[in-house]
Amino acid sequence: MEKKKRYVNAPVVKKDAKALVTGKPVYTDDLAPKNCLIVKVLRSPHANAWIESIDQKAALRVPGLRCILTWEDVPNKRFTMAGQTYPEASPYDRLILDRQVRFVGDAVAIVAGENEAAVDRALALLKVNYRVLDAVLDFRTAKDNPILVHPEENWHALCPVGADNKRNLCACGESGDGDVEAVLRSCDYTIERTYHTLANQQTMMETFRTFTYLDTYGRLNVVSSTQVPFHARRILAHALDIPKSKIRVIKPRIGGGFGAKQTVVSEVYPAIVTMKTGLAAKMIYSRYESQIASSPRHEMEITVRAGADADGRLRALDVYTLSNTGAFGEHGPTTVGLSGHKSIPLYRTEAHRFRYDVVYTNRMSSGAYRGYGATQGIFAVESIINELAEQMGMDPVAFREKNMVREGDIMPAYYNEKSNSCALDRCLARAKEMMNWEEKYPARDMGNGKVRGVGVALAMQGSAISKVDVGSVSIKVNDDGFYTLMIGASDMGTGCDTILAQMAADCLDCDIDEIVVHGTDTDISPYDSGSYASSTTYLTGMAVVQACEKLRENIIAKAAQYLDCKKETLEFDGKKVYQPEGDKEITLLDIGNRIMCNNEDDLTASATHSSPVSPPPFMVGMAEVEVDKETGQAELIDYVAVVDCGTVVNPNLARVQTEGGLAQGIGMALYEDVTYSAAGQMYQNSLMQYKIPSRLDVGRIRVDFESSYEPTGPFGAKSIGEIVINTPSPAIAQAVYHASHVRVRELPITAEKIFFGMQEQK
């Protein structure tokens, strides 16, 4: 069916916009019962320690205290908090509470009471006797270290990802194509560099939060700010050692997630309290807790080798990633793959190799963050491409024009997928024009002690996890002929409820206000993997298209019954079913009302979609940075971004997605530092210390789109959620180099690093 586009590619206002801007109570804490028990966690002051005993006597005497739980009170069943499709690639290495604590901030005991004051008082009165153990704090020394982060015997991995807890390995592996060593030896130019990215925090406005209660039938109901309701149900069933049928997870509006809420960070604590007491309970993470005990980006050190011929042809890329998963393996085995598989395929090469180790350390465990490993890998690969072009005396834009992937290419480093939709060449040409690259490259002395330099970077991501992720919807006709669209995906502020409604409205030729979207409830919604891996528009969107096509057929069949004619003679225009060659017709309103009485056909349709491929969106970013030669201070003046996400479904939402992702990428590049004490305590434990950029800090951001058409996507669409964070770090690093001749390979790029680099040159 040729789909008309009335709403797709139109700037439709988000369905929840009015509720949000008027402050309606739509978030988790707004909805929690007022008599919930308040749940908090006592956290370890040590990076590695064994709990000898916990004296609860004084704490138990606090008025209003209802529950103290220790390792003795929870199931001894290991699980992972990673929200991934079963069987999870991440090892089962957690307990709700463990006798061994593995990082500063790890959970020691759960305390619940009738009010916050009682809980805080009880926490202060708990006396814990620790036996402090040696810790592994440097991830470069973790592999095969005699100090084991997970010495326990009941640790286990469900998938063969190269994990071995007796070597502090969460995962390891190697892939490639061609003889990298031989090709590098024959290159005219070779280069090897190492790059370091830190464990950045997502810092979403709404911190982790969950409330739980038992319903009339004794089932555990969990209302949580989560991106993965169905995965959360499974994880809780494993952790609590109860059947999944005893758990219901409901997702209200989410105040930002960016991948943080693809990990079940807060859910287990109120859930176990409710199971133990029978009472409603809630846990609201403070910003302090969100900084020290959450699921930040994986720290990675990436060593890249590249080789090219004198004519500017890139011939080989060799990438080794060392990833720090921290105390637990959440997302460790999966994020690392993207550091190579979403960076190396940007270029045509004769040979490539990708190797990696993911190691345990006694640091806060890492998780999912927008870009999911590709961000770190693209910083390294795009930086070495810039350095290689510099070594060869080539304009880095010209070098990319000669070597980048193009439409129709087979990508050996990307699972041998074919690039069916790729406007990367047009994105680069447009960005070059917007930045006025030829005039500004490489730098301009402003004559006031400041120099402006420009830098460029490419990026790619994916659209869902091929052959794994599932998107599902069901849609039904109601009386009066409006529709209810049931989705299992989680709108986390990205506007997927609106985007899916746009697609449904175009498929059914109706007004978008006639599509009522119902959010995720595991008891009601069709199964969906969740909102991560840039999957919703591409995967769930295709499920919407398929379900609507089925529903149109069902509507026509029911109309044929009412009109007493053959369905082959009828057409449906969104308002009525009619005979183009006759005079019979019936409105959808009449059909909707008639099916309420004396009817044996349910006017519903469902569809589930999984894709064998994951078509990448592409992007070009260019930065103009001004460096003060006296102080080393770098200021971002201008940032240009051109994105190929296939067909743009909603230009307004795509634009703000891009601008928001760029702001996060700029923060990673210039501001967000993470440092630890010698004892493993994170210093940046509040937003006073952990600096994220404000609107005033990100300079001028300009966004444009170059559309391609992805044949496997709905209306030709691909993803956009993650790719937009990936270009700022390498582009800004290159712009800083052009302005100051200082090459910063460890993020963030601070004034101190630039200043001391300039002093060394003198």
Coordinates of N, CA and C in Angstrom, one line a residue, residues 192-309:
E192 N 49.8 5.6 15.3 CA 49.2 4.9 16.5 C 49.0 5.9 17.6
R193 N 47.9 5.9 18.1 CA 47.6 6.8 19.3 C 46.6 6.1 20.2
T194 N 46.6 6.6 21.5 CA 45.7 6.1 22.5 C 44.8 7.3 23.0
Y195 N 43.6 7.0 23.2 CA 42.6 8.0 23.6 C 41.8 7.5 24.8
H196 N 41.4 8.4 25.7 CA 40.8 8.1 27.0 C 39.6 8.9 27.2
T197 N 38.5 8.2 27.4 CA 37.2 8.8 27.8 C 36.7 8.4 29.2
L198 N 36.0 9.2 29.9 CA 35.7 9.0 31.3 C 34.2 8.5 31.4
A199 N 33.9 8.2 32.7 CA 32.6 7.6 33.0 C 31.6 8.7 33.2
N200 N 31.2 9.3 32.1 CA 30.2 10.4 32.2 C 28.9 10.0 32.7
Q201 N 28.2 11.0 33.4 CA 26.9 10.7 33.9 C 25.8 11.3 33.0
Q202 N 24.7 10.6 32.9 CA 23.6 11.0 32.1 C 22.9 12.3 32.6
T203 N 23.0 12.5 33.9 CA 22.4 13.7 34.6 C 21.0 14.1 34.1
M204 N 20.1 13.1 33.9 CA 18.8 13.5 33.5 C 18.1 14.2 34.7
M205 N 17.1 15.1 34.3 CA 16.5 15.9 35.4 C 15.8 15.1 36.4
E206 N 15.0 14.1 36.0 CA 14.4 13.2 37.0 C 15.3 12.1 37.3
T207 N 15.7 12.0 38.6 CA 16.6 10.9 39.1 C 15.8 9.6 39.1
F208 N 16.5 8.5 39.4 CA 15.9 7.2 39.5 C 14.9 7.2 40.6
R209 N 13.7 6.6 40.3 CA 12.6 6.6 41.3 C 11.6 5.5 40.9
T210 N 11.1 4.9 42.0 CA 10.2 3.7 41.8 C 9.2 3.7 43.1
F211 N 8.0 3.4 42.9 CA 7.1 3.0 44.0 C 6.5 1.7 43.7
T212 N 6.2 0.9 44.8 CA 5.7 -0.4 44.7 C 4.5 -0.6 45.6
Y213 N 3.6 -1.5 45.3 CA 2.5 -1.9 46.2 C 2.0 -3.3 45.8
L214 N 1.3 -3.9 46.7 CA 0.6 -5.2 46.4 C -0.9 -4.9 46.0
D215 N -1.3 -5.4 44.9 CA -2.7 -5.2 44.6 C -3.7 -6.1 45.3
T216 N -5.0 -6.1 44.9 CA -6.0 -6.9 45.6 C -5.6 -8.4 45.5
Y217 N -4.9 -8.8 44.5 CA -4.7 -10.2 44.3 C -3.3 -10.6 44.8
G218 N -2.6 -9.7 45.5 CA -1.3 -10.0 46.0 C -0.2 -10.0 45.1
R219 N -0.4 -9.3 43.9 CA 0.7 -9.2 42.9 C 1.4 -7.9 43.2
L220 N 2.7 -8.0 42.9 CA 3.6 -6.8 43.1 C 3.4 -5.9 41.9
N221 N 3.0 -4.7 42.2 CA 2.8 -3.6 41.2 C 4.0 -2.7 41.3
V222 N 4.7 -2.4 40.2 CA 5.9 -1.6 40.2 C 5.7 -0.4 39.3
V223 N 5.6 0.8 39.8 CA 5.5 2.0 39.0 C 6.9 2.7 39.0
S224 N 7.5 2.8 37.8 CA 8.9 3.2 37.8 C 9.2 4.0 36.6
S225 N 10.2 4.9 36.8 CA 10.7 5.7 35.7 C 11.7 4.9 35.0
T226 N 11.3 4.0 34.0 CA 12.2 3.1 33.4 C 12.0 3.1 31.9
Q227 N 13.1 2.8 31.2 CA 13.0 2.7 29.7 C 12.6 1.2 29.3
V228 N 12.7 0.3 30.3 CA 12.6 -1.1 29.9 C 11.6 -1.9 30.8
P229 N 10.3 -1.6 30.7 CA 9.3 -2.2 31.6 C 9.3 -3.7 31.6
F230 N 9.3 -4.3 30.4 CA 9.3 -5.7 30.3 C 10.6 -6.4 30.8
H231 N 11.7 -5.8 30.5 CA 13.0 -6.3 31.1 C 13.0 -6.1 32.6
A232 N 12.4 -5.0 33.1 CA 12.4 -4.7 34.6 C 11.6 -5.8 35.2
R233 N 10.5 -6.3 34.6 CA 9.7 -7.3 35.2 C 10.5 -8.6 35.3
R234 N 11.2 -9.0 34.3 CA 12.0 -10.2 34.3 C 13.1 -10.1 35.4
I235 N 13.8 -8.9 35.4 CA 14.9 -8.7 36.4 C 14.4 -8.8 37.8
L236 N 13.3 -8.2 38.1 CA 12.7 -8.3 39.4 C 12.3 -9.7 39.8
A237 N 11.8 -10.4 38.8 CA 11.4 -11.8 39.1 C 12.6 -12.7 39.5
H238 N 13.7 -12.4 38.7 CA 15.0 -13.1 39.1 C 15.5 -12.7 40.4
A239 N 15.5 -11.4 40.7 CA 16.1 -10.9 41.9 C 15.3 -11.4 43.2
L240 N 14.0 -11.3 43.0 CA 13.1 -11.6 44.2 C 12.8 -13.1 44.3
D241 N 13.2 -13.8 43.2 CA 12.9 -15.3 43.1 C 11.4 -15.6 43.2
I242 N 10.6 -14.8 42.4 CA 9.2 -15.1 42.3 C 8.8 -15.2 40.8
P243 N 7.7 -15.8 40.5 CA 7.3 -15.9 39.1 C 7.0 -14.5 38.5
K244 N 7.3 -14.3 37.2 CA 7.0 -13.1 36.5 C 5.5 -12.8 36.5
S245 N 4.6 -13.8 36.6 CA 3.2 -13.6 36.6 C 2.8 -12.9 37.9
K246 N 3.6 -12.8 38.9 CA 3.3 -12.1 40.1 C 3.7 -10.6 40.1
I247 N 4.2 -10.1 39.0 CA 4.8 -8.8 38.9 C 4.1 -8.0 37.7
R248 N 3.7 -6.8 38.0 CA 3.2 -5.9 37.0 C 4.1 -4.6 37.0
V249 N 4.6 -4.2 35.9 CA 5.4 -2.9 35.8 C 4.7 -1.9 35.0
I250 N 4.5 -0.7 35.5 CA 3.8 0.4 34.8 C 4.8 1.5 34.6
K251 N 4.9 2.1 33.4 CA 5.8 3.3 33.2 C 4.9 4.5 33.0
P252 N 5.1 5.5 33.9 CA 4.4 6.8 33.7 C 5.3 7.7 32.8
R253 N 5.1 9.0 32.7 CA 6.0 9.8 32.0 C 7.4 9.7 32.6
I254 N 8.4 9.9 31.8 CA 9.8 9.8 32.2 C 10.5 11.2 32.1
G255 N 11.1 11.6 33.1 CA 11.8 12.9 33.0 C 13.2 12.8 32.6
G256 N 13.4 12.1 31.5 CA 14.8 11.9 30.9 C 15.4 10.6 31.4
G257 N 16.1 9.9 30.4 CA 16.7 8.7 30.8 C 18.1 8.6 30.1
F258 N 18.2 8.8 28.8 CA 19.4 8.8 28.1 C 20.2 7.5 28.3
G259 N 19.5 6.4 28.6 CA 20.2 5.1 28.8 C 20.3 4.7 30.2
A260 N 20.4 5.7 31.1 CA 20.6 5.4 32.5 C 19.5 4.5 33.0
K261 N 18.3 4.7 32.5 CA 17.1 3.9 33.0 C 16.9 2.7 32.2
Q262 N 17.9 2.3 31.4 CA 17.9 0.9 30.8 C 18.5 -0.1 31.8
T263 N 19.0 0.4 32.9 CA 19.4 -0.4 34.0 C 18.5 -0.3 35.2
V264 N 18.2 -1.4 35.8 CA 17.2 -1.4 36.9 C 18.0 -0.9 38.2
V265 N 18.1 0.4 38.4 CA 18.9 1.0 39.4 C 18.1 1.0 40.8
S266 N 16.9 1.5 40.8 CA 16.2 1.7 42.0 C 15.1 0.7 42.3
E267 N 14.7 -0.1 41.3 CA 13.5 -0.9 41.5 C 13.5 -2.0 42.5
V268 N 14.7 -2.6 42.7 CA 14.7 -3.8 43.6 C 14.5 -3.4 45.0
Y269 N 14.9 -2.2 45.4 CA 14.9 -1.8 46.9 C 13.4 -1.6 47.4
P270 N 12.6 -0.8 46.8 CA 11.2 -0.7 47.3 C 10.5 -2.0 47.1
A271 N 10.8 -2.8 46.0 CA 10.1 -4.0 45.7 C 10.3 -5.0 46.8
I272 N 11.6 -5.2 47.3 CA 11.8 -6.2 48.4 C 11.2 -5.7 49.7
V273 N 11.1 -4.4 49.9 CA 10.4 -3.9 51.1 C 8.9 -4.2 51.1
T274 N 8.3 -4.0 49.9 CA 6.9 -4.3 49.8 C 6.6 -5.8 50.0
M275 N 7.5 -6.6 49.4 CA 7.3 -8.0 49.6 C 7.5 -8.5 51.0
K276 N 8.3 -7.8 51.8 CA 8.6 -8.2 53.2 C 7.5 -7.6 54.1
T277 N 7.0 -6.4 53.8 CA 6.1 -5.8 54.7 C 4.6 -5.8 54.3
G278 N 4.4 -6.0 53.0 CA 3.0 -5.9 52.4 C 2.6 -4.5 52.2
L279 N 3.5 -3.5 52.5 CA 3.1 -2.1 52.4 C 3.7 -1.4 51.2
A280 N 3.0 -0.4 50.7 CA 3.5 0.4 49.6 C 4.8 1.1 50.0
A281 N 5.7 1.2 49.1 CA 7.1 1.7 49.4 C 7.6 2.5 48.2
K282 N 8.4 3.5 48.4 CA 9.0 4.2 47.3 C 10.4 4.6 47.6
M283 N 11.2 4.7 46.5 CA 12.6 5.1 46.7 C 12.8 6.2 45.6
I284 N 13.3 7.4 46.1 CA 13.7 8.5 45.2 C 15.2 8.7 45.4
Y285 N 15.9 8.5 44.3 CA 17.4 8.8 44.4 C 17.6 10.3 44.5
S286 N 18.5 10.6 45.5 CA 19.0 12.0 45.5 C 20.0 12.2 44.4
R287 N 20.3 13.5 44.1 CA 21.3 13.7 43.1 C 22.7 13.1 43.5
Y288 N 22.9 13.2 44.8 CA 24.2 12.6 45.3 C 24.2 11.1 45.0
E289 N 23.2 10.4 45.2 CA 23.2 9.0 44.9 C 23.3 8.7 43.4
S290 N 22.6 9.5 42.7 CA 22.6 9.4 41.2 C 24.0 9.6 40.7
Q291 N 24.8 10.4 41.4 CA 26.2 10.6 40.9 C 27.2 9.5 41.4
I292 N 26.9 8.9 42.5 CA 27.9 7.9 43.1 C 27.5 6.5 42.9
A293 N 26.2 6.2 42.6 CA 25.8 4.8 42.7 C 24.7 4.6 41.6
S294 N 25.1 4.8 40.4 CA 24.1 4.7 39.3 C 24.6 3.9 38.1
S295 N 24.5 4.4 36.9 CA 24.9 3.6 35.7 C 25.5 4.5 34.7
P296 N 26.7 5.1 34.9 CA 27.2 6.1 33.9 C 27.8 5.4 32.7
R297 N 28.3 6.2 31.8 CA 29.0 5.7 30.6 C 30.3 4.9 31.0
H298 N 30.6 3.9 30.2 CA 31.8 3.1 30.5 C 33.1 4.0 30.2
E299 N 34.0 4.0 31.1 CA 35.3 4.6 30.9 C 36.0 3.7 29.9
M300 N 36.6 4.2 28.9 CA 37.3 3.4 27.9 C 38.7 4.1 27.5
E301 N 39.7 3.2 27.4 CA 40.9 3.6 26.8 C 41.1 2.9 25.5
I302 N 41.2 3.6 24.4 CA 41.1 3.0 23.0 C 42.4 3.4 22.3
T303 N 43.1 2.3 21.9 CA 44.3 2.5 21.1 C 44.0 2.1 19.6
V304 N 44.3 3.1 18.7 CA 44.0 2.9 17.3 C 45.3 3.0 16.5
R305 N 45.4 2.2 15.5 CA 46.4 2.3 14.5 C 45.8 2.4 13.1
A306 N 46.3 3.3 12.3 CA 45.8 3.6 11.0 C 46.9 3.7 10.0
G307 N 46.6 3.3 8.7 CA 47.6 3.4 7.7 C 47.0 3.9 6.4
A308 N 47.7 4.7 5.6 CA 47.2 5.2 4.4 C 48.4 5.3 3.4
D309 N 48.0 5.4 2.1 CA 49.0 5.5 1.0 C 49.2 7.0 0.7

